[in-house]
Coordinates of C-alpha atoms in Angstrom, one line a residue:
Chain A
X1 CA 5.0 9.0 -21.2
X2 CA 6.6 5.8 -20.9
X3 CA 8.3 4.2 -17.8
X4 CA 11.2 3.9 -20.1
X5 CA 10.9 8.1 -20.5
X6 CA 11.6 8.5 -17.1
X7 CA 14.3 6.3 -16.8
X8 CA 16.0 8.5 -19.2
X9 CA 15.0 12.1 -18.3
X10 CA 15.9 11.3 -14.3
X11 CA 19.1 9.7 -15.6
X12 CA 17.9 6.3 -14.0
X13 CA 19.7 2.8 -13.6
X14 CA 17.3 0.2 -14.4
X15 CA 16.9 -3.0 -11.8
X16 CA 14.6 -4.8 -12.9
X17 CA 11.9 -5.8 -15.6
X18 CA 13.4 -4.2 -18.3
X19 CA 10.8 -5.8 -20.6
X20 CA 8.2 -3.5 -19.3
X21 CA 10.2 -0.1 -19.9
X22 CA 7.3 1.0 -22.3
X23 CA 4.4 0.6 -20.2
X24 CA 2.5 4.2 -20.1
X25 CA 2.6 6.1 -17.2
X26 CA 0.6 9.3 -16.1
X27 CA 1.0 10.1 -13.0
X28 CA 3.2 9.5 -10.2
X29 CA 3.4 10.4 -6.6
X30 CA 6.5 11.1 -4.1
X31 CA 6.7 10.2 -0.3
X32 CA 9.2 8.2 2.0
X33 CA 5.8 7.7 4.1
X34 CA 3.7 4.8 3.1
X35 CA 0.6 6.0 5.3
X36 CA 0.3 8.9 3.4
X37 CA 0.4 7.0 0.1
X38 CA -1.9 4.2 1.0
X39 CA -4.2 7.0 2.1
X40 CA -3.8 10.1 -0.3
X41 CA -2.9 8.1 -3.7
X42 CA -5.4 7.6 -6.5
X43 CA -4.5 6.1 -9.6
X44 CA -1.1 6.8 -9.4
X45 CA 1.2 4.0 -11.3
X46 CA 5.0 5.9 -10.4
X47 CA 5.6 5.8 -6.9
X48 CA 9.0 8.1 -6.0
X49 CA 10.6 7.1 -2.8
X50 CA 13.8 6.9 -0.7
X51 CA 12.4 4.4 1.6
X52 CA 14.1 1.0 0.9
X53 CA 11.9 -1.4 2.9
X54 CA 10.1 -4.6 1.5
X55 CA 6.8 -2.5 2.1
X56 CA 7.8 -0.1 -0.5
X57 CA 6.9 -2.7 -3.1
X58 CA 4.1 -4.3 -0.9
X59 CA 2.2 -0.7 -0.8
X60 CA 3.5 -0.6 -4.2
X61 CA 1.9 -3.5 -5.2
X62 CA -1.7 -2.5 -3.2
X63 CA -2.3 1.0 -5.0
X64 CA -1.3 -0.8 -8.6
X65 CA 1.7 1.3 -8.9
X66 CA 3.2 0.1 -11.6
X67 CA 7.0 1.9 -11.0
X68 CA 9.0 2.6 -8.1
X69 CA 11.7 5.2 -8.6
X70 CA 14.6 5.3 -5.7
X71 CA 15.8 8.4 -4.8
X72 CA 18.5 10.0 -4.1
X73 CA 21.0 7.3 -5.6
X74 CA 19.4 4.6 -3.4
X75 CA 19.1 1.2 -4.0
X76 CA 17.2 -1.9 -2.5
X77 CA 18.6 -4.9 -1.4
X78 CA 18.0 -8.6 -3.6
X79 CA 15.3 -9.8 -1.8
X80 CA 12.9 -6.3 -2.5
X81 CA 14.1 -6.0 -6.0
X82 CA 13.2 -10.0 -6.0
X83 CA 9.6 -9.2 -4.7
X84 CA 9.1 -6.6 -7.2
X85 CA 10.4 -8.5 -10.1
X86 CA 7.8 -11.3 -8.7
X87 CA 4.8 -8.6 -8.7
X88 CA 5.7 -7.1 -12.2
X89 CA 6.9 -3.6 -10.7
X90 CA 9.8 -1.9 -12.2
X91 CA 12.5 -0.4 -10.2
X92 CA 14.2 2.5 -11.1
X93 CA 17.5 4.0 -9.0
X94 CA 18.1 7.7 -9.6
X95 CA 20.5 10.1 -8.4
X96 CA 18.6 13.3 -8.1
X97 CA 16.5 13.9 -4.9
X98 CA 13.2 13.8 -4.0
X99 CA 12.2 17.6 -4.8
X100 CA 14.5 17.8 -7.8
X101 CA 13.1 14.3 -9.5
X102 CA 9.6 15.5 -8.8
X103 CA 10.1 18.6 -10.8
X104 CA 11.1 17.7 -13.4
X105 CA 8.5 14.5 -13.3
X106 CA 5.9 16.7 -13.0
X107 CA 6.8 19.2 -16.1
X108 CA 7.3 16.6 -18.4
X109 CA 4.1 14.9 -17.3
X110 CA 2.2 17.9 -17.4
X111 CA 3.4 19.8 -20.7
X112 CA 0.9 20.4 -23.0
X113 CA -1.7 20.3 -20.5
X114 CA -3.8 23.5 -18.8
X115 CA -2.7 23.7 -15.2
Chain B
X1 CA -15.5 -18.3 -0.9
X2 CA -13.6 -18.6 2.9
X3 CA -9.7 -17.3 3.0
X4 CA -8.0 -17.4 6.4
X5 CA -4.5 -16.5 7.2
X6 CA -2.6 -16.1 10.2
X7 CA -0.3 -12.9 10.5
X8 CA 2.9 -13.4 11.9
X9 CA 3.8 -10.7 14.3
X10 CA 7.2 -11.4 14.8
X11 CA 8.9 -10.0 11.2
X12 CA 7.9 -6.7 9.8
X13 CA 9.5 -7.6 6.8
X14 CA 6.7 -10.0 5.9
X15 CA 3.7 -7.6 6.1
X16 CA 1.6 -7.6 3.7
X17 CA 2.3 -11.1 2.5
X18 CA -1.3 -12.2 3.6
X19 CA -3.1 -9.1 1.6
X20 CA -1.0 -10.1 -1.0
X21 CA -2.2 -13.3 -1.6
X22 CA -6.1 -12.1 -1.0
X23 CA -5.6 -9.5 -3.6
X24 CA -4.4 -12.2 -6.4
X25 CA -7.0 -14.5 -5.3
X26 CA -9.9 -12.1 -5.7
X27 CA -8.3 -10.9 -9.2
X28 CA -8.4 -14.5 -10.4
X29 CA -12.3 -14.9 -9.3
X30 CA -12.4 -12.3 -11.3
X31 CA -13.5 -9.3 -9.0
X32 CA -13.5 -6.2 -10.5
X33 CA -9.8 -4.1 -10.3
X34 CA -11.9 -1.2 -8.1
X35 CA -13.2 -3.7 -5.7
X36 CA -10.0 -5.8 -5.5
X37 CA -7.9 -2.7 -4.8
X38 CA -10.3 -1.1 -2.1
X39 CA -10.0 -4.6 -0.5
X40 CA -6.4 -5.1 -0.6
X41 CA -5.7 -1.4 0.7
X42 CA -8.0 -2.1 3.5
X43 CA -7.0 -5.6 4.6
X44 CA -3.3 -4.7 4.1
X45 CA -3.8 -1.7 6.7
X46 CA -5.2 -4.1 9.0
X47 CA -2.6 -6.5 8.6
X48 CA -0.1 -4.1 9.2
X49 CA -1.9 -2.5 12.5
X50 CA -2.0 -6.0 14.1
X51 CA 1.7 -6.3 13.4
X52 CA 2.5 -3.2 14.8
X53 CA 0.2 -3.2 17.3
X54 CA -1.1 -6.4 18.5
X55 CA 2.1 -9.4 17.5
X56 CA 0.0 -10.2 14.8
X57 CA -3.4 -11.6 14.3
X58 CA -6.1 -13.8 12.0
X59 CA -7.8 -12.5 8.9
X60 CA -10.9 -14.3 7.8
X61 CA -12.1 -13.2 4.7
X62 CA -15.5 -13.9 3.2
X63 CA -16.5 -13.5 -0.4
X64 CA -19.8 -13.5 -2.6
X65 CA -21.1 -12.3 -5.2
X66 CA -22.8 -9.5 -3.0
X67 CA -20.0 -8.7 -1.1
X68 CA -16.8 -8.9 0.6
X69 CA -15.9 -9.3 4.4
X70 CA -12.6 -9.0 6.1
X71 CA -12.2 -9.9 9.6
X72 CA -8.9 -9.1 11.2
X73 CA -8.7 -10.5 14.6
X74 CA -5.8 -9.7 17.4
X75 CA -5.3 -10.7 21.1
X76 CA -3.1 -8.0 21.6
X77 CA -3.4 -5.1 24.2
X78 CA -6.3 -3.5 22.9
X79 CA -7.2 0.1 22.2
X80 CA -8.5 2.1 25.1
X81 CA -9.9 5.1 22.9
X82 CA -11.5 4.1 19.8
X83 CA -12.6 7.3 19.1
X84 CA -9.5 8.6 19.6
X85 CA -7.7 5.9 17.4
X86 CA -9.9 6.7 14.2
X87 CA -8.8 10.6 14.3
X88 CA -6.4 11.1 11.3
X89 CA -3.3 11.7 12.3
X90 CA -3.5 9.6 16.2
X91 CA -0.9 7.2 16.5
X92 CA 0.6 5.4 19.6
X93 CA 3.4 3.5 16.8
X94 CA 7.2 4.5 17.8
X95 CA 9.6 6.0 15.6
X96 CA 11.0 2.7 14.6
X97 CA 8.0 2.2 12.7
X98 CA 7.6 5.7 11.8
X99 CA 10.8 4.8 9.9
X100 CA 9.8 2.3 8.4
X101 CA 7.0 4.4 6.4
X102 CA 4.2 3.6 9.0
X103 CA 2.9 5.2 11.9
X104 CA 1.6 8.2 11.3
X105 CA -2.2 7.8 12.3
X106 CA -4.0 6.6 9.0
X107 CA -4.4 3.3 9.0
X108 CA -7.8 2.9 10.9
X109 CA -9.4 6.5 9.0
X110 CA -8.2 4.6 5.8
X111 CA -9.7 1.2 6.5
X112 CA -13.1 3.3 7.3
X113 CA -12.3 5.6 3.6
X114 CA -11.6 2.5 1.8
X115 CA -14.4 0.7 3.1
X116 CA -18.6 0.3 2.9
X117 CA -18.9 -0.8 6.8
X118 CA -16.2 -0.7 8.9
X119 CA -16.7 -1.6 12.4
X120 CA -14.1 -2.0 15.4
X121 CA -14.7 -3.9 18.8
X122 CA -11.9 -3.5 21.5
X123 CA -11.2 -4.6 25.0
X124 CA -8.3 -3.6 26.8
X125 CA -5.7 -6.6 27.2
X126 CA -7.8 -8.3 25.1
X127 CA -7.9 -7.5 21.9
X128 CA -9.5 -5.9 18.6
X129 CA -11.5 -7.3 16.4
X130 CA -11.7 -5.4 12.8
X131 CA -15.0 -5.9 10.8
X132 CA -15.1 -4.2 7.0
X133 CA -17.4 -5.0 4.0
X134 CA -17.1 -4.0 0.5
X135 CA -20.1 -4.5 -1.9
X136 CA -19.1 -6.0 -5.6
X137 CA -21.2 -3.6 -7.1
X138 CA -19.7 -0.2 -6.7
X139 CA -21.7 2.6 -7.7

């Protein structure tokens, strides 16, 4: 799916990079802890998050995580949406939470496939 | 190749500036994007530790065409049980960092995971030194 696919099925306002809305996507991964996705992430390229920190987009940007999706109707201040525009890393806003935008992520990912 | 950065330990909000700018400089030599993210991961843990940890540090980073070496440097207050410390899961960071997404006892396990040699020195009220090598051909 595209980037610009999950903008619409989590209802998403985009923030940034809108040119970049059809890169391909195939997996994502959620977690407001940035430890756990620096150690635990593989090829991931949609990171979803509630965190709103500049290291968001810095871990982002370490794991080649191409998409960060904001949870829970959050959104980051200039300066991280700035640094992500800088690095090439969309930002999505959604207004579903964590659990509910993971489901349904991880459905339309995965239909089709064997699980 | 020679890169050295200081990290500044006084704004969180900066972290990860210097990986940052080792990670695009060993995508332009031309690295490959497995080596460059192992690397980046690994440095950007380190920088992040001394931040936390230490009020910031050096990083001294060494690249060939055998190998990469990252040296991250602090004269901070030391670690008194290194064994301890590389446990998954240990962590002396408060809950201010905790809520800032770091802090919860993987940074040292995951320089060692992301890494071919890791190796830490520490004194007490000294410092730590961070050693960690990555060879350009992965198998």
């Amino acid at each position: 799916m595209t980037i610009n696919d999950i903008s619409k099925l989590l209802n998403c306002e985009v923030l940034n990079c809108a040119d970049k809305l059809e890169s391909e996507v195939h997996t994502a991964c959620g977690s407001d802890m940035m430890s756990d996705v620096l150690a635990y992430v593989k090829d991931q390229a949609v990171l979803l998050t509630g965190l709103l920190n500049p290291q968001v987009v810095r871990t982002a940007e370490m794991m080649d995580i191409i998409c960060i999706v904001f949870v829970r109707g959050k959104s980051p201040d200039t300066a991280v949406i700035d640094l992500a525009t800088e690095k090439g890393i969309v930002i999505l806003s959604t207004k579903e939470r964590m659990f509910e935008a993971c489901g349904k992520l991880y459905t339309e990912m995965n239909k089709g496939k064997t699980l | 190749m020679i890169l050295k950065f200081d990290i500044p330990g006084d704004d969180f909000t900066r972290a990860g500036e210097a990986s940052s700018a080792i990670k695009n400089k060993l995508k332009q030599t031309g690295f490959s994007p497995e080596v460059v993210r192992k690397v980046s991961i690994a440095v950007y843990e380190a920088e992040i530790n001394s931040i936390i940890h230490a009020n910031g540090g050096t990083i001294t980073l060494t690249a060939d065409e055998e190998a990469i070496v990252a040296v991250i440097a602090d004269t901070g207050k030391g670690i008194p049980d290194i064994e301890a410390a590389m446990r998954e899961g240990f962590t002396t960071a408060c809950d201010n960092i905790r809520k800032l997404g770091f802090g919860a006892g993987m940074g040292l396990p995951n320089m060692r995971k992301y890494t071919d040699e890791f190796d830490i020195q520490s004194k007490v009220g000294k410092g730590t030194t961070v050693t960690m090598k990555i060879y350009n051909k992965q198998e």
